[in-house]
mmCIF file of C-alpha atoms and ligand atoms in Angstrom:
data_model
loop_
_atom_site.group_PDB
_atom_site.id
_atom_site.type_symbol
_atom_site.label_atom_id
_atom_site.label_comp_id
_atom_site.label_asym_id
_atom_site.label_seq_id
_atom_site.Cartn_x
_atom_site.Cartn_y
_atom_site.Cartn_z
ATOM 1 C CA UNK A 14 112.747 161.359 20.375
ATOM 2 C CA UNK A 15 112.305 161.721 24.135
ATOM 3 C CA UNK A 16 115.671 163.531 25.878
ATOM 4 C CA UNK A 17 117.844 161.067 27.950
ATOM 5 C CA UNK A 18 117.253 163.709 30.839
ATOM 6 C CA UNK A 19 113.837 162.492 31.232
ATOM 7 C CA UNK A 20 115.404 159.032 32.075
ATOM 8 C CA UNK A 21 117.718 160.031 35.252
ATOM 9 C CA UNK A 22 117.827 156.024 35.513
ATOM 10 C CA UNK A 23 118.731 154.724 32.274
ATOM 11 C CA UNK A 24 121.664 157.624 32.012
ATOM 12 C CA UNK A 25 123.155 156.805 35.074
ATOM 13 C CA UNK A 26 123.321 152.539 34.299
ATOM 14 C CA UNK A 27 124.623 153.652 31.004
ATOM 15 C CA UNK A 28 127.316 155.553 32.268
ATOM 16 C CA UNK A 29 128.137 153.797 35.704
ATOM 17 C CA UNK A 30 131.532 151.938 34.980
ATOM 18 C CA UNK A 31 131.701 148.084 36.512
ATOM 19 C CA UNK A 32 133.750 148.327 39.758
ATOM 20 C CA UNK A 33 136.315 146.004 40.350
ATOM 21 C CA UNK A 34 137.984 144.751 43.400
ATOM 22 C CA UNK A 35 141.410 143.359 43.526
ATOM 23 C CA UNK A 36 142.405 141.418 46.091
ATOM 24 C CA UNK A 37 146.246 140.367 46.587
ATOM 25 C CA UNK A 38 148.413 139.381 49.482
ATOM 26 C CA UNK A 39 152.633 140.091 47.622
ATOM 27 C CA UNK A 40 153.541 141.696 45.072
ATOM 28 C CA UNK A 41 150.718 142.542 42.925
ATOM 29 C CA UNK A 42 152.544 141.469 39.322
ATOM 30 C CA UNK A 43 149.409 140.821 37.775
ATOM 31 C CA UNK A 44 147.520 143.646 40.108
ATOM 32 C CA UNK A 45 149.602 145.934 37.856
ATOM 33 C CA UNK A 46 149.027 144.683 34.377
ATOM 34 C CA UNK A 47 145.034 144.318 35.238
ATOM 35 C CA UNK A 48 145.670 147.856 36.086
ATOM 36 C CA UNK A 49 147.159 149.181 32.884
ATOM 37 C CA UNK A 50 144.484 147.075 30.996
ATOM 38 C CA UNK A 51 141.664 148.791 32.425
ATOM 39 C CA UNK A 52 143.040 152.769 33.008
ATOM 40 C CA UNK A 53 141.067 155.129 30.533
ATOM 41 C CA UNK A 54 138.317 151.406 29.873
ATOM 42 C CA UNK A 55 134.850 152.834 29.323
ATOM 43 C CA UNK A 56 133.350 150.420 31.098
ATOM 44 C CA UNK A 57 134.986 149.446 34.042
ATOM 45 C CA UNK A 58 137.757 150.412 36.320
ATOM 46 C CA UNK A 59 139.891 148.846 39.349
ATOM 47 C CA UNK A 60 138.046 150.561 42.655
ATOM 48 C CA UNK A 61 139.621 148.649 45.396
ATOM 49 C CA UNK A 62 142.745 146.714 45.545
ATOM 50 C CA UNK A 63 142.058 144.138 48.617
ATOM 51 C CA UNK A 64 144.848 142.858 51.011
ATOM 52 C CA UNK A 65 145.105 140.362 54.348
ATOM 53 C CA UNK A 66 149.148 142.141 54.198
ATOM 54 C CA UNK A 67 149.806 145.144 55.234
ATOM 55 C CA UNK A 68 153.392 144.803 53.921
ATOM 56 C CA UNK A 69 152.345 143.974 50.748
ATOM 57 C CA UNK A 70 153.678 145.541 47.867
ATOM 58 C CA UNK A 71 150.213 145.606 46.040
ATOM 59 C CA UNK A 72 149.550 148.208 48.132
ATOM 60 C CA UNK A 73 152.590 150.346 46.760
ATOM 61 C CA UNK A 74 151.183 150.319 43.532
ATOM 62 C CA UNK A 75 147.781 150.831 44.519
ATOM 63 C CA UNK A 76 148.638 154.303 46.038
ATOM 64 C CA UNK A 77 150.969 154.886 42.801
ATOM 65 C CA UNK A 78 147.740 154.355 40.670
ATOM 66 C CA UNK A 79 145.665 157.109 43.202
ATOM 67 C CA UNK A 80 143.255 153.505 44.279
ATOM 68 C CA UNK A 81 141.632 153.128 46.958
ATOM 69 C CA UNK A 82 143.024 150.032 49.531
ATOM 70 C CA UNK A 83 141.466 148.237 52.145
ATOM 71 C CA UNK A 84 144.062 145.641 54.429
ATOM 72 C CA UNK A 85 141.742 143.568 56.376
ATOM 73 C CA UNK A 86 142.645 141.310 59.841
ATOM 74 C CA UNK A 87 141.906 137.617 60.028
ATOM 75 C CA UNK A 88 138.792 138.715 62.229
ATOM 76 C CA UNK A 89 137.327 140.924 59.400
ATOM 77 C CA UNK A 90 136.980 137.700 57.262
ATOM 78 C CA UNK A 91 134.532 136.111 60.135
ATOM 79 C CA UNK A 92 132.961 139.279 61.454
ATOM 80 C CA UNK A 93 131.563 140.543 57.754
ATOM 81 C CA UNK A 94 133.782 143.805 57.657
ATOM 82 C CA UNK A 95 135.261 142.851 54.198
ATOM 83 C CA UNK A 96 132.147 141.779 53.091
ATOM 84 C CA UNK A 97 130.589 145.208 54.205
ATOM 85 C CA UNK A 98 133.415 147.182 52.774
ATOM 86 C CA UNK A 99 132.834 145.693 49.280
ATOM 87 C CA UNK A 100 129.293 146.816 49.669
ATOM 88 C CA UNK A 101 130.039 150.293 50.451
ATOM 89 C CA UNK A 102 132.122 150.343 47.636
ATOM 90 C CA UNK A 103 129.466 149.019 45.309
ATOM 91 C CA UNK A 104 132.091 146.215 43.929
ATOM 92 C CA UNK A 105 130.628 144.416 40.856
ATOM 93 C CA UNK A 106 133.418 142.028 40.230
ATOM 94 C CA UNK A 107 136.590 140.305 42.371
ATOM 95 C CA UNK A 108 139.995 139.313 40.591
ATOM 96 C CA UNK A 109 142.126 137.325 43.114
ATOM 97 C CA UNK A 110 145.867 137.992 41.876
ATOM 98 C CA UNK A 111 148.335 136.151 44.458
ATOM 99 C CA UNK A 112 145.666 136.452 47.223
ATOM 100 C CA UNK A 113 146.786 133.677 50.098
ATOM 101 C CA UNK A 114 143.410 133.967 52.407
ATOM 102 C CA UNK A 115 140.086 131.997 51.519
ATOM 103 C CA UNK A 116 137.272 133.980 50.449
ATOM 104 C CA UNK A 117 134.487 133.434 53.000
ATOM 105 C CA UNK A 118 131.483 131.635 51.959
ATOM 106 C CA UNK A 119 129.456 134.553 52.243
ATOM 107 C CA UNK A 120 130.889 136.646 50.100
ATOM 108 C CA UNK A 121 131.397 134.051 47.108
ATOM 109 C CA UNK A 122 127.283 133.339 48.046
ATOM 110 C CA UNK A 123 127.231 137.123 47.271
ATOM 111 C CA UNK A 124 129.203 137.292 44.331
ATOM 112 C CA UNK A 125 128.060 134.318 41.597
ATOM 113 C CA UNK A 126 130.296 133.992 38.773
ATOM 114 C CA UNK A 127 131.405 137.474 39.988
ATOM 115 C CA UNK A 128 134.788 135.900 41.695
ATOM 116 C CA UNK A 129 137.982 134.874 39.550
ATOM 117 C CA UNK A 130 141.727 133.548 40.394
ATOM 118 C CA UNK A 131 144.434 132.691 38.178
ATOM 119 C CA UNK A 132 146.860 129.637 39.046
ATOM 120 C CA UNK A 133 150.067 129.525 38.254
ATOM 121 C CA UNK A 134 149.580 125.679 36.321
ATOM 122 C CA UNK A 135 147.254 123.634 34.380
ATOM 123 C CA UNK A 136 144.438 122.422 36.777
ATOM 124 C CA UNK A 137 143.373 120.413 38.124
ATOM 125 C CA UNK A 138 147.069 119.506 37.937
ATOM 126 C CA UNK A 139 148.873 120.770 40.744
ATOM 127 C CA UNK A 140 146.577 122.961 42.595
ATOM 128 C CA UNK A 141 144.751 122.387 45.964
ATOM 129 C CA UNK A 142 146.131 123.649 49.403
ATOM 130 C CA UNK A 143 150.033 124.907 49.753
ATOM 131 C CA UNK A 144 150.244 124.970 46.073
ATOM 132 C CA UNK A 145 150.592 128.384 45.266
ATOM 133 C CA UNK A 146 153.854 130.928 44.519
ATOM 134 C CA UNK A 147 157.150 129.026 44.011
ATOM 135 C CA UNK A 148 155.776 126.088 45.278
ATOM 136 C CA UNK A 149 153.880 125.251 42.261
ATOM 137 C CA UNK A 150 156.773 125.728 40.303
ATOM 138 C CA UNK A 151 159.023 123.591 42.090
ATOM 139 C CA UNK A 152 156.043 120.801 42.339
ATOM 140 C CA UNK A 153 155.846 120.917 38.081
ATOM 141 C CA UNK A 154 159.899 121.308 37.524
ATOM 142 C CA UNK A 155 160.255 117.857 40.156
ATOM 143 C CA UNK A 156 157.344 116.617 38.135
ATOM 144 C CA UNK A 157 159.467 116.135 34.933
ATOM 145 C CA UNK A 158 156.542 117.616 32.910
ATOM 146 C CA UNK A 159 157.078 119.365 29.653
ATOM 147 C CA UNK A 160 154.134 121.881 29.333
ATOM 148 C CA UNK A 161 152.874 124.167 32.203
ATOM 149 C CA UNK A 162 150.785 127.400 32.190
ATOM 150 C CA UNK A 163 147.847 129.092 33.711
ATOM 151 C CA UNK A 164 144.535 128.361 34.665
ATOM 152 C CA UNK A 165 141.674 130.843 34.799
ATOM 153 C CA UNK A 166 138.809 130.033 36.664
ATOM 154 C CA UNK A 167 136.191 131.168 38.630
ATOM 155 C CA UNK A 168 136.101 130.630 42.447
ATOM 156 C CA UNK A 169 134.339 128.245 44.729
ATOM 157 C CA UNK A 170 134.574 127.109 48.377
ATOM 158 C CA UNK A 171 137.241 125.059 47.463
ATOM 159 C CA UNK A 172 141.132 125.787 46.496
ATOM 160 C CA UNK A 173 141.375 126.056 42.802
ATOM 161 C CA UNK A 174 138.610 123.921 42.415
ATOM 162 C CA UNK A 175 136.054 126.958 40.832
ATOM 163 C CA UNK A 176 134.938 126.444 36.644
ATOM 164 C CA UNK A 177 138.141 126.439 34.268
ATOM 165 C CA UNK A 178 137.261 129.640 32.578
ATOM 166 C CA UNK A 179 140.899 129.659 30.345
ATOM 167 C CA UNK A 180 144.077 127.954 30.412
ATOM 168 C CA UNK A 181 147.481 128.988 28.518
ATOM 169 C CA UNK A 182 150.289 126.718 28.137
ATOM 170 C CA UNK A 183 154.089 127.313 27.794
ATOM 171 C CA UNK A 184 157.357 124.593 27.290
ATOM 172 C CA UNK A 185 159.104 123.316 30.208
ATOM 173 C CA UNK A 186 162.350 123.181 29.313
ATOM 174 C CA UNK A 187 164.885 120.674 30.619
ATOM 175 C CA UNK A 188 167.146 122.883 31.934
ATOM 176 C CA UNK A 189 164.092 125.165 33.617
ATOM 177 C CA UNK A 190 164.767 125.995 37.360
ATOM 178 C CA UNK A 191 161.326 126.348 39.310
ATOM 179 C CA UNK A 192 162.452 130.328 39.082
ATOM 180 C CA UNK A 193 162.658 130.197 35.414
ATOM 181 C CA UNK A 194 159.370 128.190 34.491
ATOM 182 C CA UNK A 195 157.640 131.300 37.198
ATOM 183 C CA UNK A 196 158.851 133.977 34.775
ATOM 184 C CA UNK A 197 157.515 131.886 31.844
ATOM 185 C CA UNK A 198 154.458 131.360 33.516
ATOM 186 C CA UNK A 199 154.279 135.162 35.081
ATOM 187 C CA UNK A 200 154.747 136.308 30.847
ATOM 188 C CA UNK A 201 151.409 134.155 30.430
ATOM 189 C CA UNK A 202 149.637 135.791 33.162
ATOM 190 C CA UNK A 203 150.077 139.619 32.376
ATOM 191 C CA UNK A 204 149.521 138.899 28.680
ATOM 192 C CA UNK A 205 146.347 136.918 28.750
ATOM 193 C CA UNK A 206 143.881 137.629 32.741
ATOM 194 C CA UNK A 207 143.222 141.278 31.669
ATOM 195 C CA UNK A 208 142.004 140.539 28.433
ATOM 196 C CA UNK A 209 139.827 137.364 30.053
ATOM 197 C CA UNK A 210 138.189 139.747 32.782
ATOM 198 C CA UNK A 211 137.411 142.017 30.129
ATOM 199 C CA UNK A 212 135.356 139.574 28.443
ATOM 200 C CA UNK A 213 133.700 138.658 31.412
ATOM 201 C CA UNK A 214 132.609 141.608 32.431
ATOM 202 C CA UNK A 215 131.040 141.811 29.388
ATOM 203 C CA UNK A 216 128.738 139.207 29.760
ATOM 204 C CA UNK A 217 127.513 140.160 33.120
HETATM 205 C C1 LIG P 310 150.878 134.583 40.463
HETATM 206 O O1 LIG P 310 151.781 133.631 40.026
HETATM 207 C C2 LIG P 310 149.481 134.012 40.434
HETATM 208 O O2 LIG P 310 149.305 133.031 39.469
HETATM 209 C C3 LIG P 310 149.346 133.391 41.786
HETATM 210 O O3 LIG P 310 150.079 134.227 42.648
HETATM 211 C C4 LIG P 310 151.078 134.928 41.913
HETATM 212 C C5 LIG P 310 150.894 136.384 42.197
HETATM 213 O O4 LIG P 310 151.909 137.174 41.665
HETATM 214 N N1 LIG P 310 147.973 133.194 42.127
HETATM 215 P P1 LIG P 310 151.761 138.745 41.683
HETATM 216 O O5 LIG P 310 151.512 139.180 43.124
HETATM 217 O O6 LIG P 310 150.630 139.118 40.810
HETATM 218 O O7 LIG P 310 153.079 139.253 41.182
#
């Protein structure tokens, strides 16, 4: 058998982890369960957590965790700087968690498939523009429906419009307030987007 040694090339694939970005614009909930999921992973870890706020409290945890942050201006989203900072940093993969800026075009062009969000609701049903956070909430509690949950998908140039990837449902109850159904809903999210990334990054 030939030593690995000999094959500087095929060692270092084999080892190199998948690098993940986070990106997040509050407080970073999910940012911190994706987190736990993937500390000690053999095969990927969270490189960059990503935010438009610098009084986020993503960022909090980020520096808890010992990750690297990057908080980028409204101009760095036009002028490529994000997009160049997730090249320096070799990123392989974006999670959106509670991120409240579009993604330009050119870096979902440079990231196919490679780009995921999770909504707080079964879409296409209440998504779209403004419907994010407590809003959502409030939207399905006015709506009188009965079941709500999360949608997984991948991201396009459109709000919450990407490929339905997973979606996990949970009772609304008649007595829910929009705060209660979020807590419901927030349960949903922590148990099940680590475990979906996972998978995905799998199949890359
Ligand atoms: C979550 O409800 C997520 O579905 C939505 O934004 C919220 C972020 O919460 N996209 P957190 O910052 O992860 O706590």
């Amino acid at each position: 058998m030939i030593p690995l040694h000999l094959y500087p090339q095929v060692q270092i694939s084999w080892m190199m982890k998948k690098r993940i970005a986070i990106f997040g614009s509050g407080g970073g909930s999910n940012a911190e369960a994706i987190i736990a999921h993937f500390t000690g992973h053999k095969e990927a870890e969270i490189a960059l957590i990503v935010t438009n706020n610098p009084g986020a409290f993503i960022l909090n945890r980020a520096d808890q965790h010992g990750i690297s942050t990057f908080t980028h201006t409204a101009e760095d989203l036009i002028n490529g700087r994000l997009s160049e900072k997730l090249k320096t940093e070799t990123i392989d993969f974006i999670v959106l968690a509670g991120y409240l800026k579009k993604v330009p075009d050119e870096i979902i062009a440079s990231f196919p498939d490679r780009i995921v969000n999770i909504h707080p609701a079964l879409l296409p049903k209440f998504g779209g523009k403004g419907m994010y956070g407590m809003h959502v909430h409030r939207a399905v509690v006015e709506a009188g429906e009965s079941v709500s949950g999360i949608t997984i998908h991948n991201v396009n140039e459109n709000y919450d419009e990407g490929n339905i990837i997973e979606q996990h449902e949970c009772p609304v109850l008649a007595s829910d307030k929009a705060e209660d159904l979020q807590m419901r809903v927030l349960k949903l999210e922590h148990t099940f987007y680590a475990p979906c990334i996972d998978k995905l990054l799998k199949q890359l």
